[in-house]
Amino acid sequence: MAPPADDSVLVVVLILVVILILVVILIVLIVPVVVFVVVLILVVIFVREIVTGPALRLRDLFQIHLVPGVEIHLLDVAVEVFDFHQFGVLVDRQHAEGIVFLGVLIPLSPDRLVISAHGFLPLENRRWADDTAGARITYSARSMQQRNKSPLANARRIVVKVGSALLVDQATGRLNRAWLETLIEDLRRLRRRGQQVILVSSGAVALGRRHLQLPKGPLALEQKQAAAAVGQIRLAHAYKELLEDDSITVAQVLLTLQDSEQRDRYLNARATLTTLLELGAIPVINENDTVATSEIRYGDNDRLAARVAQMASADCLVLLSDVDGLYTADPNKDPQAVFIPEVREITPAIEAMAGASASDVGSGGMATKIIAARIAVSAGCHLCIAPGAHRHPLKRLETGARCTWFLPTASPVTARKQWIAGTLKPAGSISVDEGALGALSKGRSLLPAGVTAARGSFNRGDTISVLAADGTEIARGITAYSDKDAARILGRHSNEIEGLLGYRGRDEIIHRDDLVLLRRDVTKTED
């Protein structure tokens, strides 16, 4: 039987009422939200126009871009508007009333920060004049920790020199192994972050004299040579044992000052060190005291370390010794001596400050360290005179330990290329084709295939001119081959060199690190 009609109508009415109630509820809830969102959008648009409008219009005049890798040096300027979309800052250098507060909110990582800027002037009070515009300046918002990094932390290739007074206990004549282990830990840490390390070590004679039971005091030349022969093997074994615990290959290299000053020996030593570093080894270098033909002087390893830094194109040389840096006078004798934390130029006054070593084991003294500093700085290498007696001496340097830094005015590569470009009389010349000119203009090395002629008499390691087809000198560089060998391989591919010369030489006649362009418009060749 069909349901009554009145019941059906009642159900429909109830459904419609429920729907109407739901619609009213939704309207009551949604309309305020919509109105709020619309108002918020209008407010944001209005505020954005007030705050960032001038930034958008005047960006080319006043903006300072934040670029990683450069120091902040503008903390005292008047900052007016912060443009979040372009991550830039506008600077009004005339109206200090436009200063706002810049604050670091969240340090995300050692080299990333969140920055806020607050406050602005009403538009009618802004007085932007053309004469306030300046050059575009670049700086970064790096953290204080990163900006305070020492040259040691930023160096790509580091030479560390260890003095005898640190390695050998003065009372017993034995190796100071506990201290050495902390130094090795520091070296491992440098290696783990991708830095190349060379260690120049004193201590062979000091170690050997105890095993040979030689008396205290000055030794005759033959006694020093004998002590060096005995001590060197013990010193090398200690380095090998400690470093190879971390699977680091150790290479012993014995050099003399002549190896760093005579051209052929210098080139061979430089090639050996470069190859060892490229293969991941740590060269451990000492002066070859055993075969010295003149009196061995303790402390010459300061100068040897500087020569090693020079030949290896190192960025940083650390001299660990029994002193904590340079003073205006000997602090052991003059209580008024003033510590000097930084030297930007080695003047006669700086040289006059050098004193003698207070150690009985080492006798290098400050004089040899100043000589070493002059050599290193001229090669574009930072040099640090630092106390080494504390545990983890290199780690302490990076955390602000007391020391003296000698600062170069150029990088190692720049200093080397300045020396090459300044050669008064190149030994000879080679001519190159258009293809080689194009390669040189792109910063590449000069290969034999691009050489068309060799002129003059020159040897490996000489500075020679690189000439275009019309005879114009377009570059200078240090040649890896003599004139005779260069003439035999010119125009040939590098893989043919061994067959032509009977030995495997370098693939390039002039490596790009040994070459400097004298003219930038060397070719019309398109990239």
Coordinates of C-alpha atoms in Angstrom, one line a residue:
M1 CA 0.0 0.0 0.0
A2 CA 1.4 3.5 -0.9
P3 CA 2.6 5.9 1.9
P4 CA 0.4 8.9 2.6
A5 CA 1.2 11.9 0.5
D6 CA 1.5 14.1 3.6
D7 CA 4.4 12.0 4.8
S8 CA 6.3 12.4 1.5
V9 CA 5.9 16.2 1.6
L10 CA 7.1 16.3 5.2
V11 CA 10.3 14.4 4.3
V12 CA 11.1 16.8 1.4
V13 CA 10.6 19.8 3.6
L14 CA 12.8 18.5 6.3
I15 CA 15.6 17.8 3.8
L16 CA 15.3 21.3 2.4
V17 CA 15.5 22.8 5.9
V18 CA 18.6 20.8 6.7
I19 CA 20.3 21.9 3.5
L20 CA 19.3 25.5 4.1
I21 CA 20.8 25.3 7.7
L22 CA 24.0 23.9 6.3
V23 CA 24.3 26.6 3.7
V24 CA 23.7 29.3 6.3
I25 CA 26.4 27.8 8.5
L26 CA 28.9 27.5 5.6
I27 CA 28.2 31.1 4.7
V28 CA 28.7 32.3 8.2
L29 CA 32.0 30.5 8.4
I30 CA 33.4 31.1 5.0
V31 CA 32.5 34.7 4.4
P32 CA 34.7 36.1 7.2
V33 CA 37.5 33.9 6.1
V34 CA 37.2 35.2 2.5
V35 CA 36.9 38.8 3.7
F36 CA 40.0 38.3 5.9
V37 CA 42.0 36.8 3.1
V38 CA 41.0 39.6 0.7
V39 CA 41.9 42.3 3.3
L40 CA 45.2 40.6 4.0
I41 CA 46.1 40.5 0.3
L42 CA 45.2 44.2 0.0
V43 CA 47.3 45.0 3.1
V44 CA 50.3 43.0 1.8
I45 CA 50.1 44.7 -1.6
F46 CA 49.9 48.1 0.0
V47 CA 52.8 47.4 2.4
R48 CA 54.9 45.9 -0.4
E49 CA 54.4 49.0 -2.5
I50 CA 55.5 51.2 0.4
V51 CA 58.4 49.1 1.5
T52 CA 59.8 47.6 -1.6
G53 CA 58.6 50.0 -4.2
P54 CA 61.7 52.3 -3.8
A55 CA 63.8 49.2 -3.8
L56 CA 62.5 48.1 -7.1
R57 CA 62.9 51.5 -8.6
L58 CA 66.4 52.3 -7.2
R59 CA 67.9 48.9 -7.2
D60 CA 70.5 49.7 -9.9
L61 CA 71.8 52.6 -7.9
F62 CA 72.0 51.3 -4.3
Q63 CA 71.7 47.6 -4.2
I64 CA 74.3 45.4 -2.5
H65 CA 74.1 41.8 -3.5
L66 CA 74.8 39.0 -1.0
V67 CA 77.3 36.7 -2.7
P68 CA 79.0 33.8 -0.8
G69 CA 82.7 33.9 -0.3
V70 CA 83.5 37.6 0.3
E71 CA 83.9 39.3 3.7
I72 CA 81.4 41.8 5.2
H73 CA 82.9 45.2 5.5
L74 CA 79.8 47.4 5.5
L75 CA 78.4 47.1 9.0
D76 CA 78.6 50.8 9.6
V77 CA 76.6 52.0 6.6
A78 CA 73.0 53.4 6.7
V79 CA 70.7 50.6 5.4
E80 CA 67.3 51.7 4.3
V81 CA 65.2 49.0 2.5
F82 CA 65.6 45.2 2.4
D83 CA 64.2 43.6 -0.8
F84 CA 63.5 40.0 0.0
H85 CA 62.7 39.0 -3.6
Q86 CA 66.1 40.0 -4.9
F87 CA 67.9 39.4 -1.5
G88 CA 69.4 42.8 -1.7
V89 CA 70.0 45.8 0.5
L90 CA 69.6 49.5 -0.4
V91 CA 72.0 51.9 1.2
D92 CA 71.5 55.7 1.6
R93 CA 74.9 57.0 2.6
Q94 CA 73.7 60.6 3.2
H95 CA 70.6 60.2 5.4
A96 CA 71.4 58.3 8.6
E97 CA 67.8 58.6 9.7
G98 CA 67.1 55.8 7.2
I99 CA 69.1 53.2 9.2
V100 CA 67.2 50.0 9.9
F101 CA 68.1 47.0 12.0
L102 CA 69.7 44.1 10.3
G103 CA 69.7 41.0 12.5
V104 CA 70.7 37.4 12.1
L105 CA 67.7 35.3 13.0
I106 CA 68.7 31.6 12.4
P107 CA 72.2 30.2 11.7
L108 CA 71.2 27.4 9.3
S109 CA 74.8 26.2 8.8
P110 CA 78.4 27.6 9.1
D111 CA 78.0 29.5 5.8
R112 CA 74.2 30.1 5.6
L113 CA 72.2 32.7 7.6
V114 CA 68.6 34.0 7.7
I115 CA 68.6 37.8 7.9
S116 CA 65.8 40.2 8.7
A117 CA 65.5 44.0 8.2
H118 CA 63.0 46.2 9.9
G119 CA 61.9 49.9 9.6
F120 CA 61.5 52.4 6.8
L121 CA 60.9 56.1 6.3
P122 CA 57.6 57.4 4.9
L123 CA 57.8 58.0 1.2
E124 CA 57.5 61.8 1.6
N125 CA 60.6 61.8 3.8
R126 CA 62.8 59.9 1.4
R127 CA 65.5 62.0 -0.3
W128 CA 67.2 59.9 -2.9
A129 CA 69.7 62.0 -4.7
D130 CA 71.8 61.0 -7.7
D131 CA 75.0 62.0 -5.9
T132 CA 74.3 59.3 -3.3
A133 CA 74.7 56.5 -5.9
G134 CA 77.9 54.6 -5.8
A135 CA 79.6 51.5 -7.2
R136 CA 77.9 48.2 -6.9
I137 CA 79.4 46.4 -3.8
T138 CA 79.5 42.7 -3.2
Y139 CA 79.7 41.0 0.1
S140 CA 78.4 38.0 1.9
A141 CA 76.4 37.2 5.1
R142 CA 78.8 34.5 6.3
S143 CA 78.9 33.6 9.9
M144 CA 81.5 35.1 12.3
Q145 CA 83.1 31.6 12.6
Q146 CA 83.7 31.4 8.9
R147 CA 84.8 35.0 8.4
N148 CA 87.5 34.5 11.1
K149 CA 89.1 31.5 9.5
S150 CA 92.8 31.6 9.5
P151 CA 95.0 31.2 6.3
L152 CA 95.7 27.7 7.5
A153 CA 92.0 26.7 7.2
N154 CA 91.7 28.3 3.7
A155 CA 94.9 26.9 2.2
R156 CA 94.9 24.3 -0.5
R157 CA 98.5 23.2 0.0
I158 CA 100.2 23.4 3.4
V159 CA 103.8 23.0 4.6
V160 CA 104.4 22.3 8.3
K161 CA 107.9 22.6 9.7
V162 CA 108.6 21.0 13.1
G163 CA 111.6 22.1 15.1
S164 CA 114.0 19.8 17.0
A165 CA 113.0 21.3 20.4
L166 CA 109.5 20.0 19.9
L167 CA 110.3 16.5 18.5
V168 CA 113.1 15.6 21.0
D169 CA 112.9 15.8 24.8
Q170 CA 115.8 17.9 25.9
A171 CA 116.3 16.0 29.1
T172 CA 116.3 12.4 27.7
G173 CA 117.1 12.9 24.0
R174 CA 114.2 10.7 23.2
L175 CA 111.4 11.3 20.7
N176 CA 108.5 13.2 22.2
R177 CA 106.0 10.6 20.9
A178 CA 102.9 11.8 22.9
W179 CA 103.1 15.2 21.4
L180 CA 103.9 13.9 17.9
E181 CA 100.7 11.8 18.0
T182 CA 98.6 14.9 18.5
L183 CA 100.4 16.6 15.5
I184 CA 99.7 13.6 13.4
E185 CA 96.0 13.8 14.3
D186 CA 96.0 17.4 13.1
L187 CA 97.6 16.4 9.8
R188 CA 95.0 13.7 9.3
R189 CA 92.2 16.3 9.9
L190 CA 93.7 18.5 7.2
R191 CA 93.8 15.6 4.8
R192 CA 90.2 14.6 5.5
R193 CA 89.0 18.1 4.4
G194 CA 90.9 17.9 1.2
Q195 CA 94.1 19.8 2.0
Q196 CA 97.5 18.7 0.8
V197 CA 100.2 18.5 3.4
I198 CA 104.0 18.5 3.3
L199 CA 106.0 18.0 6.5
V200 CA 109.5 19.4 7.0
S201 CA 111.0 17.8 10.0
S202 CA 114.1 18.6 12.1
G203 CA 115.3 16.2 14.8
A204 CA 117.5 13.6 13.1
V205 CA 120.8 14.8 14.6
A206 CA 119.2 15.4 18.0
L207 CA 117.8 11.9 18.0
G208 CA 121.0 10.3 16.6
R209 CA 123.4 11.8 19.1
R210 CA 121.7 10.0 22.0
H211 CA 121.9 6.6 20.4
L212 CA 125.5 7.2 19.6
Q213 CA 126.1 8.5 23.1
L214 CA 127.7 11.7 21.8
P215 CA 128.6 14.3 24.4
K216 CA 126.5 17.5 24.9
G217 CA 127.6 20.7 23.3
P218 CA 128.9 21.5 19.7
L219 CA 129.7 18.5 17.5
A220 CA 132.3 18.1 14.8
L221 CA 131.0 17.9 11.2
E222 CA 131.6 14.1 11.0
Q223 CA 129.8 13.6 14.3
K224 CA 126.8 15.5 13.1
Q225 CA 126.7 13.5 9.9
A226 CA 126.9 10.2 11.8
A227 CA 124.2 11.4 14.2
A228 CA 122.0 12.4 11.3
A229 CA 122.4 9.0 9.6
V230 CA 121.3 7.2 12.8
G231 CA 118.5 9.6 13.8
Q232 CA 116.9 9.9 10.3
I233 CA 115.9 6.3 10.1
R234 CA 114.2 6.4 13.6
L235 CA 112.5 9.7 12.7
A236 CA 111.2 8.3 9.4
H237 CA 109.9 5.1 11.0
A238 CA 108.0 7.1 13.6
Y239 CA 106.2 9.2 11.0
K240 CA 105.5 6.1 8.9
E241 CA 104.0 4.2 11.8
L242 CA 101.8 7.0 13.0
L243 CA 100.5 8.1 9.6
E244 CA 99.9 4.7 8.1
D245 CA 97.5 3.9 10.9
D246 CA 95.1 6.0 8.8
S247 CA 96.1 4.4 5.5
I248 CA 98.1 7.5 4.5
T249 CA 101.2 6.9 2.4
V250 CA 104.4 8.5 3.7
A251 CA 107.3 9.5 1.4
Q252 CA 110.7 10.4 2.7
V253 CA 112.5 13.1 0.8
L254 CA 116.0 14.3 1.7
L255 CA 116.9 17.7 0.3
T256 CA 119.7 20.2 0.6
L257 CA 119.6 23.9 0.0
Q258 CA 121.4 23.3 -3.2
D259 CA 118.4 21.2 -4.4
S260 CA 116.2 24.2 -4.0
E261 CA 118.6 26.7 -5.6
Q262 CA 120.2 24.9 -8.6
R263 CA 117.8 24.9 -11.5
D264 CA 117.9 21.3 -12.6
R265 CA 117.7 19.9 -9.1
Y266 CA 115.0 22.4 -8.2
L267 CA 112.9 21.2 -11.2
N268 CA 113.4 17.6 -10.3
A269 CA 112.5 18.1 -6.7
R270 CA 109.4 20.2 -7.6
A271 CA 108.2 17.5 -10.0
T272 CA 108.7 14.8 -7.4
L273 CA 106.8 16.7 -4.7
T274 CA 103.9 17.6 -7.1
T275 CA 103.6 13.9 -8.1
L276 CA 103.6 12.7 -4.5
L277 CA 100.9 15.1 -3.6
E278 CA 98.8 14.2 -6.6
L279 CA 99.1 10.6 -5.6
G280 CA 97.8 11.3 -2.1
A281 CA 101.1 10.9 -0.2
I282 CA 102.5 13.1 2.6
P283 CA 106.1 13.9 1.8
V284 CA 108.2 14.1 5.0
I285 CA 111.3 16.2 4.2
N286 CA 114.5 16.8 6.0
E287 CA 117.8 18.3 5.1
N288 CA 120.2 15.7 3.8
D289 CA 122.7 16.3 6.7
T290 CA 124.6 13.1 6.1
V291 CA 126.2 14.2 2.8
A292 CA 126.7 17.9 3.6
T293 CA 130.0 19.3 2.5
S294 CA 129.9 22.3 4.8
E295 CA 129.0 22.8 8.5
I296 CA 125.5 21.7 9.3
R297 CA 123.5 24.4 11.0
Y298 CA 120.5 23.6 13.1
G299 CA 117.6 25.9 12.0
D300 CA 118.4 25.8 8.3
N301 CA 115.2 23.8 8.0
D302 CA 113.4 27.1 8.5
R303 CA 114.8 28.3 5.2
L304 CA 114.5 24.8 3.7
A305 CA 110.8 24.8 4.6
A306 CA 110.4 28.1 2.8
R307 CA 112.1 26.8 -0.3
V308 CA 109.9 23.8 -0.2
A309 CA 106.8 26.0 0.1
Q310 CA 108.1 28.0 -2.9
M311 CA 108.8 25.0 -5.1
A312 CA 105.5 23.3 -4.2
S313 CA 103.5 26.6 -4.7
A314 CA 102.1 26.2 -1.2
D315 CA 99.5 28.6 0.2
C316 CA 100.6 28.4 3.8
L317 CA 103.8 27.6 5.7
V318 CA 103.6 27.0 9.5
L319 CA 106.8 27.1 11.5
L320 CA 106.2 25.2 14.7
S321 CA 108.9 26.1 17.2
D322 CA 109.6 27.0 20.8
V323 CA 108.5 30.7 20.4
D324 CA 105.0 32.0 20.0
G325 CA 105.7 34.6 17.4
L326 CA 107.7 37.8 16.7
Y327 CA 108.3 40.5 19.3
T328 CA 109.9 43.9 19.1
A329 CA 112.7 42.5 21.2
D330 CA 113.7 39.2 22.8
P331 CA 110.9 38.7 25.4
N332 CA 113.3 36.5 27.5
K333 CA 115.5 39.6 28.0
D334 CA 113.2 42.5 27.7
P335 CA 110.0 42.5 29.7
Q336 CA 108.8 45.5 27.7
A337 CA 108.9 43.6 24.4
V338 CA 105.7 43.9 22.4
F339 CA 104.1 41.0 20.5
I340 CA 103.5 41.5 16.8
P341 CA 100.5 39.4 15.6
E342 CA 100.7 40.3 11.9
V343 CA 103.4 41.5 9.5
R344 CA 102.4 42.9 6.1
E345 CA 105.8 44.0 5.0
I346 CA 109.3 42.8 6.0
T347 CA 111.2 46.0 6.7
P348 CA 114.7 46.5 8.1
A349 CA 112.9 47.3 11.4
I350 CA 111.2 43.9 11.4
E351 CA 114.5 42.2 10.5
A352 CA 116.2 44.0 13.5
M353 CA 113.7 42.4 15.9
A354 CA 115.1 38.9 15.3
G355 CA 116.7 37.3 18.3
A356 CA 118.3 34.0 19.2
S357 CA 116.7 30.7 20.1
A358 CA 116.3 29.8 23.7
S359 CA 116.5 26.1 23.0
D360 CA 119.6 24.0 23.5
V361 CA 118.3 21.4 21.0
G362 CA 117.4 23.7 18.1
S363 CA 119.4 26.8 17.1
G364 CA 117.4 28.2 14.2
G365 CA 116.4 31.4 16.1
M366 CA 114.2 34.2 14.9
A367 CA 116.7 35.4 12.3
T368 CA 116.3 32.2 10.1
K369 CA 112.5 32.5 10.5
I370 CA 112.6 36.1 9.1
I371 CA 114.6 34.9 6.2
A372 CA 112.2 32.1 5.6
A373 CA 109.3 34.6 5.8
R374 CA 110.8 36.7 3.1
I375 CA 111.2 33.7 0.8
A376 CA 107.7 32.5 1.5
V377 CA 105.9 35.8 1.2
S378 CA 107.7 36.6 -2.1
A379 CA 106.3 33.3 -3.4
G380 CA 102.7 34.3 -2.4
C381 CA 102.7 32.0 0.6
H382 CA 101.4 32.9 4.1
L383 CA 103.9 32.1 6.8
C384 CA 103.1 31.6 10.5
I385 CA 105.5 31.5 13.4
A386 CA 103.6 29.6 16.1
P387 CA 104.2 27.8 19.4
G388 CA 104.3 24.1 18.9
A389 CA 104.7 22.7 22.5
H390 CA 101.0 22.4 23.1
R391 CA 99.1 19.4 22.1
H392 CA 97.3 19.7 18.7
P393 CA 99.3 22.7 17.7
L394 CA 97.6 23.1 14.2
K395 CA 94.1 22.9 15.6
R396 CA 95.0 25.6 18.2
L397 CA 96.0 27.9 15.4
E398 CA 92.6 27.6 13.7
T399 CA 90.9 28.5 17.0
G400 CA 92.9 31.7 17.5
A401 CA 96.0 30.7 19.3
R402 CA 98.7 33.3 19.6
C403 CA 101.1 33.4 16.6
T404 CA 102.5 35.8 14.1
W405 CA 101.3 35.8 10.5
F406 CA 103.4 37.1 7.6
L407 CA 101.0 38.1 4.8
P408 CA 101.8 37.9 1.1
T409 CA 100.4 40.4 -1.4
A410 CA 99.6 37.8 -4.1
S411 CA 98.6 34.1 -4.4
P412 CA 101.3 31.5 -5.2
V413 CA 100.2 31.2 -8.8
T414 CA 100.0 35.0 -9.2
A415 CA 103.4 35.5 -7.7
R416 CA 104.9 32.8 -9.9
K417 CA 103.3 34.3 -13.0
Q418 CA 104.5 37.8 -12.1
W419 CA 108.0 36.5 -11.9
I420 CA 107.6 34.8 -15.3
A421 CA 106.2 37.9 -16.9
G422 CA 109.0 40.0 -15.4
T423 CA 111.8 38.0 -16.9
L424 CA 114.1 40.6 -18.6
K425 CA 115.5 38.4 -21.3
P426 CA 113.8 35.2 -22.2
A427 CA 116.3 32.4 -23.2
G428 CA 114.5 31.7 -26.5
S429 CA 111.2 31.5 -28.2
I430 CA 108.7 29.2 -29.9
S431 CA 106.1 30.0 -32.5
V432 CA 102.5 28.6 -32.4
D433 CA 99.6 28.2 -34.8
E434 CA 96.1 29.7 -34.6
G435 CA 94.7 26.6 -32.8
A436 CA 97.3 26.9 -30.0
L437 CA 96.5 30.7 -29.7
G438 CA 92.9 29.8 -29.2
A439 CA 93.8 27.2 -26.5
L440 CA 96.0 29.7 -24.7
S441 CA 93.3 32.3 -24.7
K442 CA 91.1 29.8 -22.9
G443 CA 93.7 29.2 -20.1
R444 CA 95.0 25.9 -21.4
S445 CA 98.5 24.5 -21.6
L446 CA 100.6 24.7 -24.7
L447 CA 100.9 21.2 -26.4
P448 CA 103.6 20.2 -28.9
A449 CA 101.0 19.9 -31.6
G450 CA 100.4 23.6 -31.7
V451 CA 104.1 24.6 -31.9
T452 CA 105.5 25.4 -35.4
A453 CA 109.1 26.5 -34.6
A454 CA 111.7 26.8 -31.9
R455 CA 114.4 29.5 -31.9
G456 CA 117.3 30.3 -29.7
S457 CA 119.2 28.1 -27.2
F458 CA 117.3 27.2 -24.0
N459 CA 117.2 24.4 -21.5
R460 CA 114.4 22.8 -19.5
G461 CA 113.2 25.2 -16.9
D462 CA 114.2 28.4 -18.8
T463 CA 111.7 31.2 -19.4
I464 CA 110.9 31.5 -23.1
S465 CA 108.6 33.7 -25.3
V466 CA 105.6 32.4 -27.1
L467 CA 105.1 34.1 -30.5
A468 CA 102.2 34.3 -32.9
A469 CA 102.7 33.7 -36.6
D470 CA 103.6 37.4 -37.2
G471 CA 106.3 37.3 -34.6
T472 CA 104.2 39.1 -31.9
E473 CA 105.0 38.0 -28.4
I474 CA 101.7 36.9 -26.8
A475 CA 102.9 34.9 -23.8
R476 CA 105.9 33.8 -21.7
G477 CA 106.3 30.6 -19.9
I478 CA 108.7 28.0 -18.3
T479 CA 109.5 25.3 -20.9
A480 CA 109.5 21.6 -20.0
Y481 CA 111.9 20.8 -22.8
S482 CA 115.2 22.1 -24.2
D483 CA 115.3 23.8 -27.7
K484 CA 116.7 20.6 -29.2
D485 CA 114.0 18.4 -27.8
A486 CA 111.3 21.0 -28.6
A487 CA 112.4 21.0 -32.2
R488 CA 112.0 17.2 -32.4
I489 CA 108.5 17.1 -31.0
L490 CA 106.9 20.3 -32.5
G491 CA 103.7 19.6 -34.4
R492 CA 103.4 16.1 -32.9
H493 CA 100.9 14.6 -30.5
S494 CA 101.8 14.2 -26.9
N495 CA 101.5 10.4 -27.1
E496 CA 104.4 10.4 -29.6
I497 CA 106.9 12.2 -27.3
E498 CA 108.4 9.0 -25.8
G499 CA 109.0 7.4 -29.2
L500 CA 110.6 10.6 -30.5
L501 CA 112.8 11.4 -27.5
G502 CA 113.4 8.0 -25.9
Y503 CA 111.9 9.1 -22.6
R504 CA 108.5 10.0 -21.2
G505 CA 108.4 13.7 -20.6
R506 CA 105.5 16.1 -19.8
D507 CA 102.5 16.1 -22.2
E508 CA 102.8 19.9 -22.6
I509 CA 105.7 22.1 -23.6
I510 CA 104.5 24.8 -21.2
H511 CA 102.0 24.0 -18.5
R512 CA 99.3 26.6 -17.9
D513 CA 100.5 27.2 -14.3
D514 CA 103.9 28.1 -15.8
L515 CA 102.5 30.4 -18.5
V516 CA 101.3 34.0 -18.5
L517 CA 99.5 35.8 -21.3
L518 CA 101.0 39.2 -22.2
R519 CA 98.1 40.0 -24.6
R520 CA 94.4 39.0 -24.2
D521 CA 93.5 39.6 -27.8
V522 CA 95.7 36.7 -29.0
T523 CA 93.3 35.2 -31.4
K524 CA 90.1 35.8 -33.3
T525 CA 89.1 32.2 -33.1
E526 CA 85.5 31.8 -31.9
D527 CA 84.6 29.6 -29.0

